[in-house]
Coordinates of C-alpha atoms and ligand atoms in Angstrom, one line a residue:
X1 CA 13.8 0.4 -10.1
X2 CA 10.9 0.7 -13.0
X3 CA 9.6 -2.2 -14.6
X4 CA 10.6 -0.4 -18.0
X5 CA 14.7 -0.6 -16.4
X6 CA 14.2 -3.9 -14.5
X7 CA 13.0 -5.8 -18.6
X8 CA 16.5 -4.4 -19.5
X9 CA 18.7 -4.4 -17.0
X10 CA 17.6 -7.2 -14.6
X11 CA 18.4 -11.3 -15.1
X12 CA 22.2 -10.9 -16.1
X13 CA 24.7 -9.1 -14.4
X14 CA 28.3 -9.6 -16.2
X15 CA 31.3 -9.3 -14.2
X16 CA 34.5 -7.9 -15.7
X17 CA 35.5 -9.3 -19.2
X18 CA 32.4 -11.4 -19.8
X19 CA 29.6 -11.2 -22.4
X20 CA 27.3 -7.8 -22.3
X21 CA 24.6 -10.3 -23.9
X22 CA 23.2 -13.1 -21.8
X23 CA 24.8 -15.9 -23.7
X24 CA 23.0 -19.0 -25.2
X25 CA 23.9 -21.8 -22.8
X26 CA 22.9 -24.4 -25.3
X27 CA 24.1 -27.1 -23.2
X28 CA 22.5 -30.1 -21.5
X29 CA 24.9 -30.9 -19.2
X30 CA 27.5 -29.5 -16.8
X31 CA 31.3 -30.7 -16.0
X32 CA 32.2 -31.2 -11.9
X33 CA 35.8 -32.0 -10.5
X34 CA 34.6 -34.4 -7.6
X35 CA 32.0 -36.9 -7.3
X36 CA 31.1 -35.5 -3.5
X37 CA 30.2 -32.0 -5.4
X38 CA 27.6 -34.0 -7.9
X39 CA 26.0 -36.1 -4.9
X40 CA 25.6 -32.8 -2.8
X41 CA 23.8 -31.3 -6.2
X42 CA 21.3 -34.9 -6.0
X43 CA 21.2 -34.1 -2.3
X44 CA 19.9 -30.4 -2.8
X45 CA 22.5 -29.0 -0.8
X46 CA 24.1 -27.2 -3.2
X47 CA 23.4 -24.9 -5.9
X48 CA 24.2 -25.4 -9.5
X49 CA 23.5 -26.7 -12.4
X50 CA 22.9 -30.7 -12.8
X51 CA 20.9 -31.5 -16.0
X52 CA 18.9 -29.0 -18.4
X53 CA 15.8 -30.6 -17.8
X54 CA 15.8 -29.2 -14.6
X55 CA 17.8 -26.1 -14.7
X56 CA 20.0 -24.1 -16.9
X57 CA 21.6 -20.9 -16.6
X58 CA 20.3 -19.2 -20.1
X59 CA 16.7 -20.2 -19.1
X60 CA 17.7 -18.8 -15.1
X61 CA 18.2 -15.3 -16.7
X62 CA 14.6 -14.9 -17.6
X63 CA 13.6 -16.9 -14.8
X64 CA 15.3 -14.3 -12.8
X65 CA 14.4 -11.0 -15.3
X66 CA 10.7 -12.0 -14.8
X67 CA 11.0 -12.6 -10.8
X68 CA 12.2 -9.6 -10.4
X69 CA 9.7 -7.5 -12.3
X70 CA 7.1 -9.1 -10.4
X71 CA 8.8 -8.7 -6.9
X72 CA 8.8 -12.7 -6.7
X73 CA 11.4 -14.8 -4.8
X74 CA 12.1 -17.2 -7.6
X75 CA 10.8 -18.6 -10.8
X76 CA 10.6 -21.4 -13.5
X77 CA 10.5 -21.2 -17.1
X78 CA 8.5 -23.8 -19.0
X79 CA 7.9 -24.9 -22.0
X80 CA 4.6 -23.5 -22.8
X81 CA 1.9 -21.5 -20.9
X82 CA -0.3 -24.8 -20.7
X83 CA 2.9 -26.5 -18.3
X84 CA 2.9 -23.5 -16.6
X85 CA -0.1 -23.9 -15.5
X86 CA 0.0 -27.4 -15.3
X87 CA 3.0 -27.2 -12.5
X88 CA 1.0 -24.5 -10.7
X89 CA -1.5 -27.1 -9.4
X90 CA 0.3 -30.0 -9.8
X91 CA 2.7 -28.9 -7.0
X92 CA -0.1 -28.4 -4.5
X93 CA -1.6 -31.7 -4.6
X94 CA -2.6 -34.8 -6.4
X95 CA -5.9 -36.4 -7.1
X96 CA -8.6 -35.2 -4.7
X97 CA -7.6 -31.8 -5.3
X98 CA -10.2 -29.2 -5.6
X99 CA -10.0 -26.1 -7.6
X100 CA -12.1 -23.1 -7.5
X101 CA -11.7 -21.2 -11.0
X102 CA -13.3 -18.1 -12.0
X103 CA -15.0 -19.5 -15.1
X104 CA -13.7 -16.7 -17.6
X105 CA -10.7 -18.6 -18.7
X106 CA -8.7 -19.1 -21.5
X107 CA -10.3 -21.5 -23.4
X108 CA -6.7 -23.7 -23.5
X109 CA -7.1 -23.6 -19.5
X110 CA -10.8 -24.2 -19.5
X111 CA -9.7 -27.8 -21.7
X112 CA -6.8 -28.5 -19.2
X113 CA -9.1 -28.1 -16.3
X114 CA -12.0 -29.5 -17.5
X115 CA -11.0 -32.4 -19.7
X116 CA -6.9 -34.2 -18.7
X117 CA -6.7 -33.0 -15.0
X118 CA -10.4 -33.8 -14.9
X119 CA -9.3 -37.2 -16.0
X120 CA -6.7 -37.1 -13.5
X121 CA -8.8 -37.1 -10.1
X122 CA -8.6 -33.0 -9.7
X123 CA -11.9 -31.4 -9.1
X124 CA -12.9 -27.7 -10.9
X125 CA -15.7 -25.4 -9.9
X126 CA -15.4 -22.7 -12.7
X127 CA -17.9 -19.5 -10.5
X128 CA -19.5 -16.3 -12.7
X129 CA -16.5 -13.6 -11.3
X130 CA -19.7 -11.0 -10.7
X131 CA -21.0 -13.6 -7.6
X132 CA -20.2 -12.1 -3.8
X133 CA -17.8 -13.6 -1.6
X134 CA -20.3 -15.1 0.2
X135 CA -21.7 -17.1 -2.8
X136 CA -18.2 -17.9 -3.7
X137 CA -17.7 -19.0 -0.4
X138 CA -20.3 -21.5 -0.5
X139 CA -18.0 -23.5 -3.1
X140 CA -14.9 -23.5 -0.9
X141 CA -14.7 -26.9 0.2
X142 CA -12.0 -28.8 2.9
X143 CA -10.4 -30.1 -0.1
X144 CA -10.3 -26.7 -1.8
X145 CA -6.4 -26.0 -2.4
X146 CA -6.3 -22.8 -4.3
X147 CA -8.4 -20.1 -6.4
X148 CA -7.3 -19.5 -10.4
X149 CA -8.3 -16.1 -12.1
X150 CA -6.9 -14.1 -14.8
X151 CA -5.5 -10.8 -14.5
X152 CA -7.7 -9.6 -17.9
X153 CA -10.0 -12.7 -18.3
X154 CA -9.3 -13.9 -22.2
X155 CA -11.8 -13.3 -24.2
X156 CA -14.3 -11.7 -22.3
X157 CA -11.5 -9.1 -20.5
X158 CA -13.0 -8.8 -17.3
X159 CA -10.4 -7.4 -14.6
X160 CA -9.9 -9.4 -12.0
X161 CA -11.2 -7.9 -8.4
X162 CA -7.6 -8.7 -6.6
X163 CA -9.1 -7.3 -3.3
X164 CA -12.5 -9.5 -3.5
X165 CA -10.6 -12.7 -4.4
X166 CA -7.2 -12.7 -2.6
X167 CA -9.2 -12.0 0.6
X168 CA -11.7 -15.2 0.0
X169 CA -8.2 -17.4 -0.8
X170 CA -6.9 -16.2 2.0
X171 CA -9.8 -16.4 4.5
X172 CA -9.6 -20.1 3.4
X173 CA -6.1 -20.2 4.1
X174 CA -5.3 -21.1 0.2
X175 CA -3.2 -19.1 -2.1
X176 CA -4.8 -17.2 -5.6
X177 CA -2.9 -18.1 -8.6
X178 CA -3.1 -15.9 -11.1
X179 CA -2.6 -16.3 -15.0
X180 CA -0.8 -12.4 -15.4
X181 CA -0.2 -13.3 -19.6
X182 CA -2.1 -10.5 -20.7
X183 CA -1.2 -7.5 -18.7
X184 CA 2.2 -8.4 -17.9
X185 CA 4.6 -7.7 -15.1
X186 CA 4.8 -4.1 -16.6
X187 CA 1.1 -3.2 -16.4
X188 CA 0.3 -5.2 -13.3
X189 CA 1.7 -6.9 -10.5
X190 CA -1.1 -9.5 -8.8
X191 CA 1.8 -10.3 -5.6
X192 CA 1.0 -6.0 -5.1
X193 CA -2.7 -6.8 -4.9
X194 CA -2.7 -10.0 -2.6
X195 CA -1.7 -13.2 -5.8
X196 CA 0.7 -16.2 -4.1
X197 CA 1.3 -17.3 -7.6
X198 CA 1.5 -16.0 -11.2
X199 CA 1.7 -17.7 -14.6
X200 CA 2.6 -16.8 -17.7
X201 CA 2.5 -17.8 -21.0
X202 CA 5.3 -15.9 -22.4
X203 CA 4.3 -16.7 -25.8
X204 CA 2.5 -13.7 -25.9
X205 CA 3.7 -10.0 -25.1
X206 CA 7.1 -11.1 -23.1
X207 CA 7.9 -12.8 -26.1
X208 CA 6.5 -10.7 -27.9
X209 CA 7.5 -11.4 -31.2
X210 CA 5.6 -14.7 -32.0
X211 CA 8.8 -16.7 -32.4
X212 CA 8.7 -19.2 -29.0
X213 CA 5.9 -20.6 -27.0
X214 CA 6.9 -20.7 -23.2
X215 CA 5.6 -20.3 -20.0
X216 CA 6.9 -18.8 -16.3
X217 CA 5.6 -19.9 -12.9
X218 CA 6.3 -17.0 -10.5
X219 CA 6.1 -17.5 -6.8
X220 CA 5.8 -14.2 -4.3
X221 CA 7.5 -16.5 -1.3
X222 CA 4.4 -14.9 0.8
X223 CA 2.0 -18.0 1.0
X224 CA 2.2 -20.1 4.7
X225 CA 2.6 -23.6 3.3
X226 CA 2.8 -24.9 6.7
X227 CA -0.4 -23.8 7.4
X228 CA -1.6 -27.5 7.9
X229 CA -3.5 -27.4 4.2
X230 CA -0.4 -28.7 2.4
X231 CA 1.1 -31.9 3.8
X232 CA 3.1 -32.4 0.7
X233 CA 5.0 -29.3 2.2
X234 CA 4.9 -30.1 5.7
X235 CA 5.8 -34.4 5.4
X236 CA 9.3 -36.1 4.6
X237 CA 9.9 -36.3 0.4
X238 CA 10.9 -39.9 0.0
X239 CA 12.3 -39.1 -3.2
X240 CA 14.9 -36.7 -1.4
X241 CA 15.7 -38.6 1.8
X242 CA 13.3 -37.4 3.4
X243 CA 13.4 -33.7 3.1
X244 CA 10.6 -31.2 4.5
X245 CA 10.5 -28.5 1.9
X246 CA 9.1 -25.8 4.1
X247 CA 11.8 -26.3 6.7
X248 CA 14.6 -26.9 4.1
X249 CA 13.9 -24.1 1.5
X250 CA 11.3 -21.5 3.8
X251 CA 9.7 -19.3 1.6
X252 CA 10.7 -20.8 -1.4
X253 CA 9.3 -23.9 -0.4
X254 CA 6.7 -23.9 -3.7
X255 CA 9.0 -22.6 -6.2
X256 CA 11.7 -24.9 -5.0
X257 CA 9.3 -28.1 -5.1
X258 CA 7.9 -27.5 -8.4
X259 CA 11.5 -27.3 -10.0
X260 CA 13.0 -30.7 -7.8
X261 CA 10.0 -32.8 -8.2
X262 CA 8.2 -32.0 -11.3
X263 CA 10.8 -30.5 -13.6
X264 CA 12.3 -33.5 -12.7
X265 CA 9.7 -36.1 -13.2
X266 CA 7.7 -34.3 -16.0
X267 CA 10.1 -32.2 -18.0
X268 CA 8.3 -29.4 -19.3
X269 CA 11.6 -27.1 -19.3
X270 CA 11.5 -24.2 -21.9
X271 CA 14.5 -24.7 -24.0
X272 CA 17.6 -22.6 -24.0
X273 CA 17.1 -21.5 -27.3
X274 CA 13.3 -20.3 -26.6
X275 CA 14.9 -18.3 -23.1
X276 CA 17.1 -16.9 -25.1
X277 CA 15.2 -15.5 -27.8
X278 CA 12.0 -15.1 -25.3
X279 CA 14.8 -12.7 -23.0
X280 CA 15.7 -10.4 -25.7
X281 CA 12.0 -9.9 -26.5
X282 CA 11.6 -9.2 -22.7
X283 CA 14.2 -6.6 -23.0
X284 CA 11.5 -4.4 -24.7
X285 CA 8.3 -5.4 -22.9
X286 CA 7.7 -2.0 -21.2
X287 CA 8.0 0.2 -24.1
X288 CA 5.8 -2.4 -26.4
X289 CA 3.5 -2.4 -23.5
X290 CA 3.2 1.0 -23.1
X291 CA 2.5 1.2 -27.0
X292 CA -0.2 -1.6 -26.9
X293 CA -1.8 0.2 -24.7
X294 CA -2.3 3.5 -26.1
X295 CA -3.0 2.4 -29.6
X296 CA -5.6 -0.6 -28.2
X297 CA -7.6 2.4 -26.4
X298 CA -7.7 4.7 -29.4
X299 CA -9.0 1.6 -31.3
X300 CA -11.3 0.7 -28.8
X301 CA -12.4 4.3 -28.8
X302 CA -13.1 4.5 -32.7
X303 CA -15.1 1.6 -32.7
X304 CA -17.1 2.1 -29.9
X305 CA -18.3 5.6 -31.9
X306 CA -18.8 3.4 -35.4
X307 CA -22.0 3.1 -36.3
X308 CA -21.7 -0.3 -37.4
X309 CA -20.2 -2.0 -34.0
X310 CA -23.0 -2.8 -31.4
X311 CA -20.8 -3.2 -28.5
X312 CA -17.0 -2.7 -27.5
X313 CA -15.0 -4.2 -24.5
X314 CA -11.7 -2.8 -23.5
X315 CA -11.2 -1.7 -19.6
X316 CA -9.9 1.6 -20.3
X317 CA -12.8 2.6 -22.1
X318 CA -14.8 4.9 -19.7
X319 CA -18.0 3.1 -20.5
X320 CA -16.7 -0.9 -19.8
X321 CA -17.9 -2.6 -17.0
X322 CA -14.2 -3.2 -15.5
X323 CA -13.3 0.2 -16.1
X324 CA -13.1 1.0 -12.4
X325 CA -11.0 -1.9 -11.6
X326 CA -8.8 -1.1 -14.4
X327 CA -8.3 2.4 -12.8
X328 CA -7.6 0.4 -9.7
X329 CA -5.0 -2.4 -10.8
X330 CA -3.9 -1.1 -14.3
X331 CA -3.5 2.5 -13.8
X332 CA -0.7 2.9 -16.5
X333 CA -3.0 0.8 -19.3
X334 CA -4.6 -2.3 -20.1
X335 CA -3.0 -3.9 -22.4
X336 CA -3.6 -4.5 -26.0
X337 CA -6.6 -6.6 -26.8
X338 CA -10.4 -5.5 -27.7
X339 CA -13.0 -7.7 -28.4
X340 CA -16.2 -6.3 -29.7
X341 CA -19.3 -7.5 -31.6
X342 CA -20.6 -5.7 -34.8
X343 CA -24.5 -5.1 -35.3
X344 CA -25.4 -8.0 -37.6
X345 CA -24.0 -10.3 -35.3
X346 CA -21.5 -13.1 -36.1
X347 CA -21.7 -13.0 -39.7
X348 CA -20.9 -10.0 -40.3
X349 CA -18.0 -10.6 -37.6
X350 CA -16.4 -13.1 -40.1
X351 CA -17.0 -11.0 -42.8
X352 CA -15.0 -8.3 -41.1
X353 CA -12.1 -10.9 -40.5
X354 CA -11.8 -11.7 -44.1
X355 CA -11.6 -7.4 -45.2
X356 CA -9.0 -6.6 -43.2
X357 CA -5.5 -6.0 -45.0
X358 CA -3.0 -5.0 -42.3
X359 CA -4.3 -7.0 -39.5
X360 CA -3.9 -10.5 -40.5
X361 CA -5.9 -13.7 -38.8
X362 CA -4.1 -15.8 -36.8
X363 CA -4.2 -18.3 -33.9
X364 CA -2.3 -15.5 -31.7
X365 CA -2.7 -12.5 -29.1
X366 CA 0.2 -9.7 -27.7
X367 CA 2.5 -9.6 -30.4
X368 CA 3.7 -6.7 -32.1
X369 CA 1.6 -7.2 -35.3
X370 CA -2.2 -6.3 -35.1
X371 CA -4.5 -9.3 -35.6
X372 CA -7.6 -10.7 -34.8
X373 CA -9.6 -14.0 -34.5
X374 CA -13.2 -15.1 -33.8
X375 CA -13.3 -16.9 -30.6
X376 CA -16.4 -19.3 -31.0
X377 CA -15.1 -20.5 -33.9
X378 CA -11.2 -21.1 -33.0
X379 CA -9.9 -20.3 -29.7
X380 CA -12.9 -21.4 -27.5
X381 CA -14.7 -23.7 -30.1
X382 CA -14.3 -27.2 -27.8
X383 CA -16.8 -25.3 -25.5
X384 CA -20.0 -26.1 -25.9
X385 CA -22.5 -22.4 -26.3
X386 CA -22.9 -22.4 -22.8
X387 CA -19.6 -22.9 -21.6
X388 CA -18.7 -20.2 -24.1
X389 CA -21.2 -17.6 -22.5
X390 CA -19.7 -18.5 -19.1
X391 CA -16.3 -17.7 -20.4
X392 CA -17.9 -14.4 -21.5
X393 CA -17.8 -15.5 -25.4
X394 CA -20.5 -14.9 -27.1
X395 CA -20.8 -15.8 -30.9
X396 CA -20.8 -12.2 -32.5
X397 CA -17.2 -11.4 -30.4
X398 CA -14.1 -10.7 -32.9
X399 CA -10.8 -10.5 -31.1
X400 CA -8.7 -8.0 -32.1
X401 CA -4.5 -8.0 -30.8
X402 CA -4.0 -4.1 -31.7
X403 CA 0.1 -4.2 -32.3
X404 CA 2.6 -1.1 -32.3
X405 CA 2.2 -0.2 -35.6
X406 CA 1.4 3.4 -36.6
X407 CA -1.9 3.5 -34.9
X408 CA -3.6 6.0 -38.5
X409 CA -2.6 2.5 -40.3
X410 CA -4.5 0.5 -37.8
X411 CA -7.1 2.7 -37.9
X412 CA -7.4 3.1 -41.7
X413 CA -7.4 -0.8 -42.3
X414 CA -10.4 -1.4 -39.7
X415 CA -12.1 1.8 -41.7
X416 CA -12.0 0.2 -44.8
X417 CA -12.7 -3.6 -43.6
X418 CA -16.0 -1.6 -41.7
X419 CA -16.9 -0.2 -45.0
X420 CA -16.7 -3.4 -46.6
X421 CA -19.5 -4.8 -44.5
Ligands
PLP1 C1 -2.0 -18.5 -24.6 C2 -2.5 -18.4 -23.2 C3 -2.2 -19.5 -22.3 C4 -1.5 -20.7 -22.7 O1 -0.2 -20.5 -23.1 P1 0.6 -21.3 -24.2 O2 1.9 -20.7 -24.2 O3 -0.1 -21.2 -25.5 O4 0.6 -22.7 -23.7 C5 -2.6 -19.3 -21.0 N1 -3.3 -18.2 -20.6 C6 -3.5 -17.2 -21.4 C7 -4.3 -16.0 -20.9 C8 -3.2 -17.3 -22.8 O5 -3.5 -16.3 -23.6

């Protein structure tokens, strides 16, 4: 099926007589007849669920919903993006790790990276996206356990060349892991274009409604674990009696270790409530995505012809530098955030920020309401100037989160917020 019938009709399946709604499961805990069944749960020989830090069945239905839309074998949902991410590298290795990151980042991934799991022993090389394999390559080192890259790199929106960097992961026998938040299972699937592992933060369009932060680790099942680079895959888990994960759980040997291990020791479950809420908002991911889509390109094609904005980047506009990538890997749209810089530089940005009516300014991108920010001053504003440039911010940049509004009213409210300047 579609990804516009799989957001509806994929996660919950109701058998005769029960709920048409996935139900709220607001429970921590769950009732078993014999001890033999709970040990065999502890044991991981069993399915089911134990304890809601660790699973729960509201929380499995987008789990599942999500999975499915991005042809994965198996998900988790956590409590934010950040944890998403977080679990993503924490289940490859401990301190000693090395990371190479394309450097244009979220500027919340850029602090994770470079500041607490800094702190924590794991090594980042954040590389320019433009350099050639081979100059990437010269970073790869033996303790090199994985590449990070965003599908549309936040703020700069750079499209990811899939092709250029799954090959170098896989070359190096390490899997890409790919943040997919802004383009979304509907617009783009990175386990199509070579990605081992996706993250979300759901927080933003599959949520879509700016009620719950959340995050999803998505794992394709494709990556060799046993490939010798990943002992923690390959060696007994004293913490389970000595269970090998890649002979026990196969290809879901990641997915399954993140959940058993650091569900369990961390914790960073998304709550029922938030899957809940977070699922229903997934239900109309395609059509809002389709929506976001069209109106951000008409946006980003009326201010690329005002003659008060000096420069424009959206990948569907003909004249961006990603736009043949975006033909390539987001053929049905890309998504719905523009940044762009208006001629008198980063004052007149904020002045624009402040004349807007309809748009409002808030810490936020992908939900339904059109807003905007100024990235050096808020999003990215722990990076120092050059760290920002790197991350493709410069100081000028407004971001703009077009919403499904009437797309005349979106237009109209940047008219007169232009002519204000
Ligand atoms: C917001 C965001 C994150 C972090 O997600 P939270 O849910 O805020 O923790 C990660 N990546 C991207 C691209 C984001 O926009």
């Amino acid at each position: 099926m579609h990804t516009a019938t799989q957001c509806i009709q994929s996660g919950y399946y109701p058998k005769n007589g029960e709920p048409r709604i996935a139900p709220l499961i607001q429970s921590t805990t769950y009732k078993y007849d014999t001890a033999e069944e709970v040990a065999k749960l502890f044991d991981l020989e069993a399915d089911g669920h134990m304890y809601s830090r660790i699973s729960n069945p509201t929380c499995a239905v987008l789990e599942d919903k999500i999975s499915v839309m991005e042809k994965g074998i198996g998900a988790i949902a956590t409590s934010s993006g950040q944890s998403a991410t977080l679990l993503s590298l924490l289940t490859l290795g401990g301190a000693g790790t090395h990371i190479l990151t394309l450097s244009n980042l979220y500027g919340g991934t850029f602090n994770l990276f470079n500041t607490t799991l800094t702190r924590l022993g794991f090594e980042f090389t954040f590389v320019d996206p433009d350099l050639s394999p081979a100059e990437m390559q010269q970073h790869i080192k033996p303790n090199t356990k994985a590449i990070f890259a965003e599908t549309i790199g936040n703020p700069g929106l750079g499209v990811l060349d899939f092709e250029k960097i799954s090959t170098l992961a896989h070359k190096n026998n390490i899997p890409l892991i790919v943040d997919n938040t802004f383009a979304t299972p509907h617009l783009c699937r990175p386990f199509e274009h070579g990605a081992d592992i996706v993250i979300h933060s759901t927080t933003k369009y599959i949520d879509g409604h700016a009620s719950c932060v959340g995050g999803l680790l998505v794992d394709s099942g494709k990556f060799n674990w046993a490939n010798g680079n990943f002992p923690e895959f390959t060696t007994p888990d004293k913490s389970y009696h000595g269970l090998v994960y890649t002979e026990v759980f196969k290809e879901k040997a990641y997915i399954i270790k993140a959940r058993v291990t650091l569900l369990r020791d961390i914790g960073c479950i998304m709550s029922p409530f938030n899957a809940y809420l977070t699922n229903t908002g997934a239900e109309t991911l395609a059509v809002r995505m389709d929506r976001h889509s069209s109106n951000a390109l008409k946006v980003a094609k009326f201010l690329y012809s005002h003659p008060k904005v000096d420069w424009v980047a959206y990948p569907a506009l003909s004249t961006d530098k990603s736009y043949e990538l975006a033909q390539k890997y987001l053929p049905d749209g890309a998504s719905g955030i523009v940044s762009f810089g208006l001629k008198g530089g980063a004052c007149t940005g904020k002045q624009f920020i402040n004349s807007v009516e309809l748009a409002s300014l808030v810490v936020h991108v992908g939900d339904i309401r059109t807003h905007l920010l100024h990235p050096a001053s808020m999003t990215h504003r722990q990076l120092s100037p050059e760290e920002q440039l790197s991350a493709g911010v410069s100081p000028e940049m407004v971001r703009l989160s077009v919403g499904i509004e009437h797309i005349d009213d979106i237009i109209a409210d940047l008219t007169q917020a232009l002519d204000k300047i």
